[in-house]
Short mmCIF file of C-alpha atoms and ligand atoms in Angstrom, two decimals:
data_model
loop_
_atom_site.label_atom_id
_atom_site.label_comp_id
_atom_site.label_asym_id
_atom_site.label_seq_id
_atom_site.Cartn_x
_atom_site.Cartn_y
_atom_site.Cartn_z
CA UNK A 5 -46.82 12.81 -64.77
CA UNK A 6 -44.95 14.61 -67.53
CA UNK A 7 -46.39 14.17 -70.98
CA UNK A 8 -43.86 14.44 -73.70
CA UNK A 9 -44.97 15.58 -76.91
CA UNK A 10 -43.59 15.38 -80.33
CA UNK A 11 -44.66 17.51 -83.22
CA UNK A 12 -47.36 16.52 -85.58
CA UNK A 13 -46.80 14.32 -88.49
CA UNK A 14 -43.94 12.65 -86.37
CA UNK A 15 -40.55 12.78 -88.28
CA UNK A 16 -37.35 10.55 -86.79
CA UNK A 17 -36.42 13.44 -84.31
CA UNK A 18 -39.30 14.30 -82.95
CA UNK A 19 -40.05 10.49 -82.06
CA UNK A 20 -36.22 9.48 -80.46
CA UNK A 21 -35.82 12.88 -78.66
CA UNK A 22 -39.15 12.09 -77.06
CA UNK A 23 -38.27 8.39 -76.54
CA UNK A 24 -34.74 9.47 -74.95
CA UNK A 25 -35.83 12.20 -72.86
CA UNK A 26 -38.50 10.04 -71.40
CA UNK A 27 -35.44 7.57 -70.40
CA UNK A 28 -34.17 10.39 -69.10
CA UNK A 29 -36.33 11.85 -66.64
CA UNK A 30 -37.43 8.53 -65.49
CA UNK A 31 -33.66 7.77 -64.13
CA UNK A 32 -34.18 11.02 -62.71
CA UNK A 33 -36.90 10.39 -61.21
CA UNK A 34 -39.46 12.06 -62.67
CA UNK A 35 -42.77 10.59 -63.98
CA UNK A 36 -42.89 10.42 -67.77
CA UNK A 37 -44.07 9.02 -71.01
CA UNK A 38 -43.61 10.18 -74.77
CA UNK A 39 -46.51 10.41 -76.85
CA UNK A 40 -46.48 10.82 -80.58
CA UNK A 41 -49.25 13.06 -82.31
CA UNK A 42 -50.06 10.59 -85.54
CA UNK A 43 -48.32 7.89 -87.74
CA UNK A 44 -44.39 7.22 -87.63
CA UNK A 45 -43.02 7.34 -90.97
CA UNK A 46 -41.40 4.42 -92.27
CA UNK A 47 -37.88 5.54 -91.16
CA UNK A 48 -38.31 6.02 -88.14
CA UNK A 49 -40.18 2.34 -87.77
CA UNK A 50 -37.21 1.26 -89.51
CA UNK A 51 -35.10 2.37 -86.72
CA UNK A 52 -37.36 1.53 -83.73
CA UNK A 53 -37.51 -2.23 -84.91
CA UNK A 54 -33.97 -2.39 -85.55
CA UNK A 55 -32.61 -1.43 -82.07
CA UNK A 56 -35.78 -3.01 -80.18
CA UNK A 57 -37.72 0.19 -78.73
CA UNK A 58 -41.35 0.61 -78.91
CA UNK A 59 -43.79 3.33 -80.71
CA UNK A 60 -44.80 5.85 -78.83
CA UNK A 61 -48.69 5.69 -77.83
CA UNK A 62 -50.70 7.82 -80.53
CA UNK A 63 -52.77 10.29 -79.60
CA UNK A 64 -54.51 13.38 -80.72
CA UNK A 65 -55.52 15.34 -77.44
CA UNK A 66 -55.17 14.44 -73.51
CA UNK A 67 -57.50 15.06 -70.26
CA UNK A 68 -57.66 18.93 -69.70
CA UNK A 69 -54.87 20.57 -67.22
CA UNK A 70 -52.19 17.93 -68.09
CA UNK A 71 -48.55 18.84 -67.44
CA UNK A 72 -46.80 19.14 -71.14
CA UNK A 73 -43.38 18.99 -72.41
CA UNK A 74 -43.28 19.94 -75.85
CA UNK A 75 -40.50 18.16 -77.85
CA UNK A 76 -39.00 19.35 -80.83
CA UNK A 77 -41.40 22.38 -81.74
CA UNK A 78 -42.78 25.19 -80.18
CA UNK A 79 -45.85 26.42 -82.10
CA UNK A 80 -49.14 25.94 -81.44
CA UNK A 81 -50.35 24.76 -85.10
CA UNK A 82 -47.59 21.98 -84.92
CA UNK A 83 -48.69 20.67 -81.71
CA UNK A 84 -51.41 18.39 -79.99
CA UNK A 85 -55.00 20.02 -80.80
CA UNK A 86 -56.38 20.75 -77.30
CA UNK A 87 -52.81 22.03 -76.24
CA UNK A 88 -55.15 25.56 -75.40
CA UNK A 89 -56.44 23.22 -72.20
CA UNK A 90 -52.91 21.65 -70.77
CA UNK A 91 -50.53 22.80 -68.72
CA UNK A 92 -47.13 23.49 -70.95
CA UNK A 93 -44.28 22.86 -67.93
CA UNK A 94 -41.25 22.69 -70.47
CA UNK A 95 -40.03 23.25 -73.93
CA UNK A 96 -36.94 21.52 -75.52
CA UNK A 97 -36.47 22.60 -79.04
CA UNK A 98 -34.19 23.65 -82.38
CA UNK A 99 -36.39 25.85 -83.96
CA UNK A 100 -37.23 29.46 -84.15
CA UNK A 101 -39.57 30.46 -81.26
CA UNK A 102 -43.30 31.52 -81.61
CA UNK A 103 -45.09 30.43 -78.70
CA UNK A 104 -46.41 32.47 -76.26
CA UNK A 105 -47.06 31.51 -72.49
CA UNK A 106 -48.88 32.56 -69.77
CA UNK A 107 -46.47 31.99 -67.16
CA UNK A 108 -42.82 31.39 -67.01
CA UNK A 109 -42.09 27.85 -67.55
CA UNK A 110 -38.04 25.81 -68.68
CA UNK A 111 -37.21 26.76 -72.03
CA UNK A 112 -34.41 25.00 -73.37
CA UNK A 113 -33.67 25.84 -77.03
CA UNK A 114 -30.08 25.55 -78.90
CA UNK A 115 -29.65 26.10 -82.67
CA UNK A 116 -28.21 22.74 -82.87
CA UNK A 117 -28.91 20.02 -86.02
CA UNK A 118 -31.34 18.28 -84.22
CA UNK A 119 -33.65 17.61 -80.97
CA UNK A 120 -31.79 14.75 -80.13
CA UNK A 121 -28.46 16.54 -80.20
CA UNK A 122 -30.30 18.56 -76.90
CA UNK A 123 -31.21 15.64 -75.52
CA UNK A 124 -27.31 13.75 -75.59
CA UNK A 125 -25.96 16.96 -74.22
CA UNK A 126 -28.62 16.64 -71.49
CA UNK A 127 -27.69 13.59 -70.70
CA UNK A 128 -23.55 14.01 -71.09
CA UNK A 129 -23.92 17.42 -69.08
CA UNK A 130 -25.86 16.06 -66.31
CA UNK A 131 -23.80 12.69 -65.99
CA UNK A 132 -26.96 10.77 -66.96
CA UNK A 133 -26.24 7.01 -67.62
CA UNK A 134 -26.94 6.40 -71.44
CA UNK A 135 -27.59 2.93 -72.75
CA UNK A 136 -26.57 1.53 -75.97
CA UNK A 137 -30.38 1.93 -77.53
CA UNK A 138 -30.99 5.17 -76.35
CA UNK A 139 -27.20 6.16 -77.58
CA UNK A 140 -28.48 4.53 -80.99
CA UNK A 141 -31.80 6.22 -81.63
CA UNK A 142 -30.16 9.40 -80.41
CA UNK A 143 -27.94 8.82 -83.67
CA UNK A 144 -30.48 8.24 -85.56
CA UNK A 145 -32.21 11.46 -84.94
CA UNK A 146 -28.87 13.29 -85.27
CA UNK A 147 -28.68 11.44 -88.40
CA UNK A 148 -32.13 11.93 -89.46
CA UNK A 149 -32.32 15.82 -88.99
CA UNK A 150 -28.96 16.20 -90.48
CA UNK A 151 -29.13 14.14 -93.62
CA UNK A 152 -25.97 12.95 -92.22
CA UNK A 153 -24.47 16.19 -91.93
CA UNK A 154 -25.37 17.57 -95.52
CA UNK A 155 -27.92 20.17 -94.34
CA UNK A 156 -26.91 23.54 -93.65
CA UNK A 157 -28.55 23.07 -90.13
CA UNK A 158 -25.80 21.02 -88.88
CA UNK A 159 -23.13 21.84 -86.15
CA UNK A 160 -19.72 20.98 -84.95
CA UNK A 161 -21.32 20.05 -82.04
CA UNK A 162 -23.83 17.20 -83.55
CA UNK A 163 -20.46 15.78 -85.33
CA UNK A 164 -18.88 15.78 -82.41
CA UNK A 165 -21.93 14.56 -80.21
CA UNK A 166 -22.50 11.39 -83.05
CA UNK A 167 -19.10 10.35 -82.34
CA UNK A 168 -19.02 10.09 -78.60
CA UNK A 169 -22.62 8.41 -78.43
CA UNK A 170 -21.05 5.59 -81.12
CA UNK A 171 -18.55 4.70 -78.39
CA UNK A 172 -21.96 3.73 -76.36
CA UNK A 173 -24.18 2.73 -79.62
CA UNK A 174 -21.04 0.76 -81.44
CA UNK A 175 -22.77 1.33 -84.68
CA UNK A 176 -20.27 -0.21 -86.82
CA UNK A 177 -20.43 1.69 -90.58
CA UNK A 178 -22.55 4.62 -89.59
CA UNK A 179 -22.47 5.39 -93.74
CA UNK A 180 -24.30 2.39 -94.56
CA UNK A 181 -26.45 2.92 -91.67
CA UNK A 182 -27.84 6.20 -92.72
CA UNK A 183 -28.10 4.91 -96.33
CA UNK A 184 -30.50 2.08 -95.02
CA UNK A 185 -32.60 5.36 -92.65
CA UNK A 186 -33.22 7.11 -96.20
CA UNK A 187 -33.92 4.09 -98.18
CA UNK A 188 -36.35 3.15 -95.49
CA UNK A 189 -37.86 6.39 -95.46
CA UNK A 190 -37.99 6.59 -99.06
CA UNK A 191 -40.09 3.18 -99.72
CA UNK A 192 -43.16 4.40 -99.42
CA UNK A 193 -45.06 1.32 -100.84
CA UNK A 194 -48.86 2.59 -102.06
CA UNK A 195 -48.84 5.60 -99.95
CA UNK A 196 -52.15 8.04 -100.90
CA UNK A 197 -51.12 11.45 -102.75
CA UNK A 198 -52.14 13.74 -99.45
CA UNK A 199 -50.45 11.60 -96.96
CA UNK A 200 -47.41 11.56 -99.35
CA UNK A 201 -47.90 15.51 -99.10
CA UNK A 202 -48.39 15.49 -95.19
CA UNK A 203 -45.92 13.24 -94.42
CA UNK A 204 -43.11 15.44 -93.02
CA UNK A 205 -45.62 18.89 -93.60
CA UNK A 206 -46.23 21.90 -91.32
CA UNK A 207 -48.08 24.84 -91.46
CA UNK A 208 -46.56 28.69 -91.11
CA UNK A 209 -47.81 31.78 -90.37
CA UNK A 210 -46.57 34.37 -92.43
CA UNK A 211 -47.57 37.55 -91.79
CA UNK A 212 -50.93 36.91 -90.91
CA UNK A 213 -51.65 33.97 -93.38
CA UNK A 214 -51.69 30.21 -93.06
CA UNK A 215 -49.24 28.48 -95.53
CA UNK A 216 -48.11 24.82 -95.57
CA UNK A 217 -44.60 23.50 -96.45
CA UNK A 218 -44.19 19.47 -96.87
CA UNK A 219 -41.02 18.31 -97.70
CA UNK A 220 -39.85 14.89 -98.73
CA UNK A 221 -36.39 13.75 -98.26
CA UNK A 222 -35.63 11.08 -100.36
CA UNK A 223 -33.35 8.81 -101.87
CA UNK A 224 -35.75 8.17 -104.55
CA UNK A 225 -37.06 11.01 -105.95
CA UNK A 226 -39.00 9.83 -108.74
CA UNK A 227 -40.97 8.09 -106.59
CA UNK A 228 -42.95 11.44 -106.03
CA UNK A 229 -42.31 13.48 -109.93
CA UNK A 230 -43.57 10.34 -111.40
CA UNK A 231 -46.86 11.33 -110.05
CA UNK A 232 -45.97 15.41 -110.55
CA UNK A 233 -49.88 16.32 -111.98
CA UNK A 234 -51.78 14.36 -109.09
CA UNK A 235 -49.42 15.85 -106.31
CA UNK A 236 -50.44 19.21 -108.04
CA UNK A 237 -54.11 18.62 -108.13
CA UNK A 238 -53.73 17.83 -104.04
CA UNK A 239 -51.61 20.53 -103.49
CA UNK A 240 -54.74 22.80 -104.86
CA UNK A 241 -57.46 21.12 -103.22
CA UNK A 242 -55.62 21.22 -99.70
CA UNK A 243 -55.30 25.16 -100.10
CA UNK A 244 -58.61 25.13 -100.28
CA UNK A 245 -60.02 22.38 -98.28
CA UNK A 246 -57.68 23.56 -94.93
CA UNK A 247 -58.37 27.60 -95.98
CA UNK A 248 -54.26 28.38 -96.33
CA UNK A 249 -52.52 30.65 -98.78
CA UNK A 250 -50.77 28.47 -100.29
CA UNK A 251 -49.48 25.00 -100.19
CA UNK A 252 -45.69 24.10 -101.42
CA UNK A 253 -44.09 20.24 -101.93
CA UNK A 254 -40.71 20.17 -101.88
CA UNK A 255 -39.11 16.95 -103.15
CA UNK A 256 -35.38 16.76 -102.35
CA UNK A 257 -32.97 14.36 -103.07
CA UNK A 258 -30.84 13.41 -100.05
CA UNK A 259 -28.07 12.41 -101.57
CA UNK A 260 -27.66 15.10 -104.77
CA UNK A 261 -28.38 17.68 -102.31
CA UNK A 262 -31.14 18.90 -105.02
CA UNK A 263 -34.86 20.04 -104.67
CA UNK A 264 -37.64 20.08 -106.91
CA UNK A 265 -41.25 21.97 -105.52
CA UNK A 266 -44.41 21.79 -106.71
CA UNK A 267 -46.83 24.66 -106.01
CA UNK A 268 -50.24 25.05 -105.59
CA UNK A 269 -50.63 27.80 -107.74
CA UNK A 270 -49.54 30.35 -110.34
CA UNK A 271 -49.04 33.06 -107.26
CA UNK A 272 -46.73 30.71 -105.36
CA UNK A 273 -44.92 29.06 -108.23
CA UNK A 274 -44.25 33.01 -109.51
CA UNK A 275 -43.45 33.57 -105.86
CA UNK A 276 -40.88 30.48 -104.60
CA UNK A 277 -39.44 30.96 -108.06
CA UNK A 278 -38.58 34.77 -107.51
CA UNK A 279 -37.16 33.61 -103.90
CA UNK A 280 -35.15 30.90 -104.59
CA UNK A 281 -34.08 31.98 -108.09
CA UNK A 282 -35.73 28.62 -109.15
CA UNK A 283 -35.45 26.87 -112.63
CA UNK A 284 -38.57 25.38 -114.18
CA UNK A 285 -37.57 21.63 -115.03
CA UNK A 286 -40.62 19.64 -116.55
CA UNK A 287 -43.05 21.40 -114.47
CA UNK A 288 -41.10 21.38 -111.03
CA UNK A 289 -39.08 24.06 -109.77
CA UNK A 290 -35.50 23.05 -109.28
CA UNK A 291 -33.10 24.79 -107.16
CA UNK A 292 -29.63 22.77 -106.24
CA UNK A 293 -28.53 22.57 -102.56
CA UNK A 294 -32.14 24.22 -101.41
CA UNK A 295 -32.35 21.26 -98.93
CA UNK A 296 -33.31 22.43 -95.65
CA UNK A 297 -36.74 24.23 -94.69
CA UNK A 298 -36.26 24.98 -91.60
CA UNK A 299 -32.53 27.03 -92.18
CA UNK A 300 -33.65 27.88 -96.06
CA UNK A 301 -37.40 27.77 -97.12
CA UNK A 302 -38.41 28.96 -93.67
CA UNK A 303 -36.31 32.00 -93.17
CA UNK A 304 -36.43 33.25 -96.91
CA UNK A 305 -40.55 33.51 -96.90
CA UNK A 306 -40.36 35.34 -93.66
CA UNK A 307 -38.16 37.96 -94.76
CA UNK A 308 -39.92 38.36 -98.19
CA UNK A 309 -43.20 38.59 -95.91
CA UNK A 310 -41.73 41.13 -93.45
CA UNK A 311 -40.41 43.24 -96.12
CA UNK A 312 -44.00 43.93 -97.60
MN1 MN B 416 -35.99 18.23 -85.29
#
């Protein structure tokens, strides 16, 4: 049995590419389930209830020796905590590559906008029947990773891949659909500071230190500079607390294409400020169309980091 694995702190992708490739393998015989390490955020529950598809069991680790596919990352901080005692058969991923194996196993990465994009090419390449749910929470992911095709991170390819799976999903205004994704995602009710931090967050190694990124794509981005001084206070105490270098928050507006960070220190704030010719704006640092960490914040800390 193939266990398919999702990063942690689950974002829309992660959770419909694992979903979908499950479907996948199982018309192909193949024994599978998809497994999601922690919560689902509120858009991707959004999207589960509204085409009828259930969560993904949580977990946090699984019996020694298991076979693995990871889903939608590749490194080992991202992934499922006792990953060091399963058996990693497969990759299928968007990202840059970090992880190292001990024996040669299917690596299937494409710089496409999203996991799911991998997955609907799997399935159009290989003649693999695709129903109309699985055609719609492949969308969604698509639509999810993409911020409906404002990142930088998106392709021809994931245009051109959203409008064949419609002709199997019949989504009628996919506009308003994505609109209702990010407000969905963006409601966030009482949500604690740290989870609010942590909920789309992942930690990089830079050169030898431990640094975490969280990001929160919004509609509603007052939501989180309303509370600007207690984000800050959290942002300090989890640089301590989980021993990194430094902790960053980026808040950005969908829909503006703007972003506003909050850092957990004088060193980073000097730092992300210097590297993404910031502005200071009532304590945040603003930089317009900085929207994407993976293609942007990502890329530009590892070549600061590999030029010291
Ligand atoms: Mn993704």
């Amino acid at each position: 049995m193939k266990h398919i694995i999702g990063h942690k702190n689950p974002d829309t992708d992660t959770i419909c590419s694992a979903i979908a490739y499950q479907n996948f393998l199982i018309k192909q015989n193949t024994e599978a389930q998809a497994f999601a390490l922690g919560e689902l955020n509120k858009e991707t529950q959004f999207i589960l209830d509204e085409f009828g598809v259930q969560a993904p069991k949580q977990i946090s680790e699984l019996p020694q020796g298991a076979e693995i596919i990871l889903l939608d990352h590749n490194e080992e901080k991202q992934s499922i905590d006792n990953i060091n005692d399963l058996d990693i058969v497969e990759i299928i991923d968007h990202h840059k590559i970090k992880l190292e194996t001990d024996k040669p196993i299917s690596i299937y990465i494409k710089p496409l906008g999203s996991s799911c994009s991998i997955i609907a090419e799997k399935y159009f390449n290989e003649v693999v029947e695709i129903s109309q749910v699985i055609a719609s929470i492949l969308i969604a992911g698509i639509i999810s990773d993409t911020l409906f095709f404002r990142s930088p991170t998106t392709t021809a390819i994931d245009k051109k891949l959203v409008e064949k799976l419609n002709e199997i999903a019949k989504i009628s205004d996919l506009e308003k659909f994505s609109l209702e994704m990010f407000n969905a995602k963006s409601d966030l009710g009482d949500i604690s500071t740290e989870k609010l931090i942590k909920l789309d967050y992942k930690i990089f190694n830079f050169d030898g230190d431990d640094y975490g990124i969280g990001v929160m794509e919004t509609t509603n981005k007052n939501f989180a500079l309303d509370k600007k001084d207690e984000i800050l206070e959290k942002l300090k105490e989890i640089k301590k607390t989980d021993n990194l270098m430094g902790v960053f928050f980026v808040v950005i507006d969908i829909l503006e294409e703007k972003s506003w960070t909050l850092c957990s220190g004088n060193e980073e704030n000097e730092l992300f400020t210097k590297l993404f010719k910031a502005e200071e704006q009532e304590g945040t640092l603003f930089v317009d169309k900085l929207v994407s960490r993976k293609k942007q914040i990502v890329p530009t800390f590892e070549k600061h980091f590999k030029q010291q």
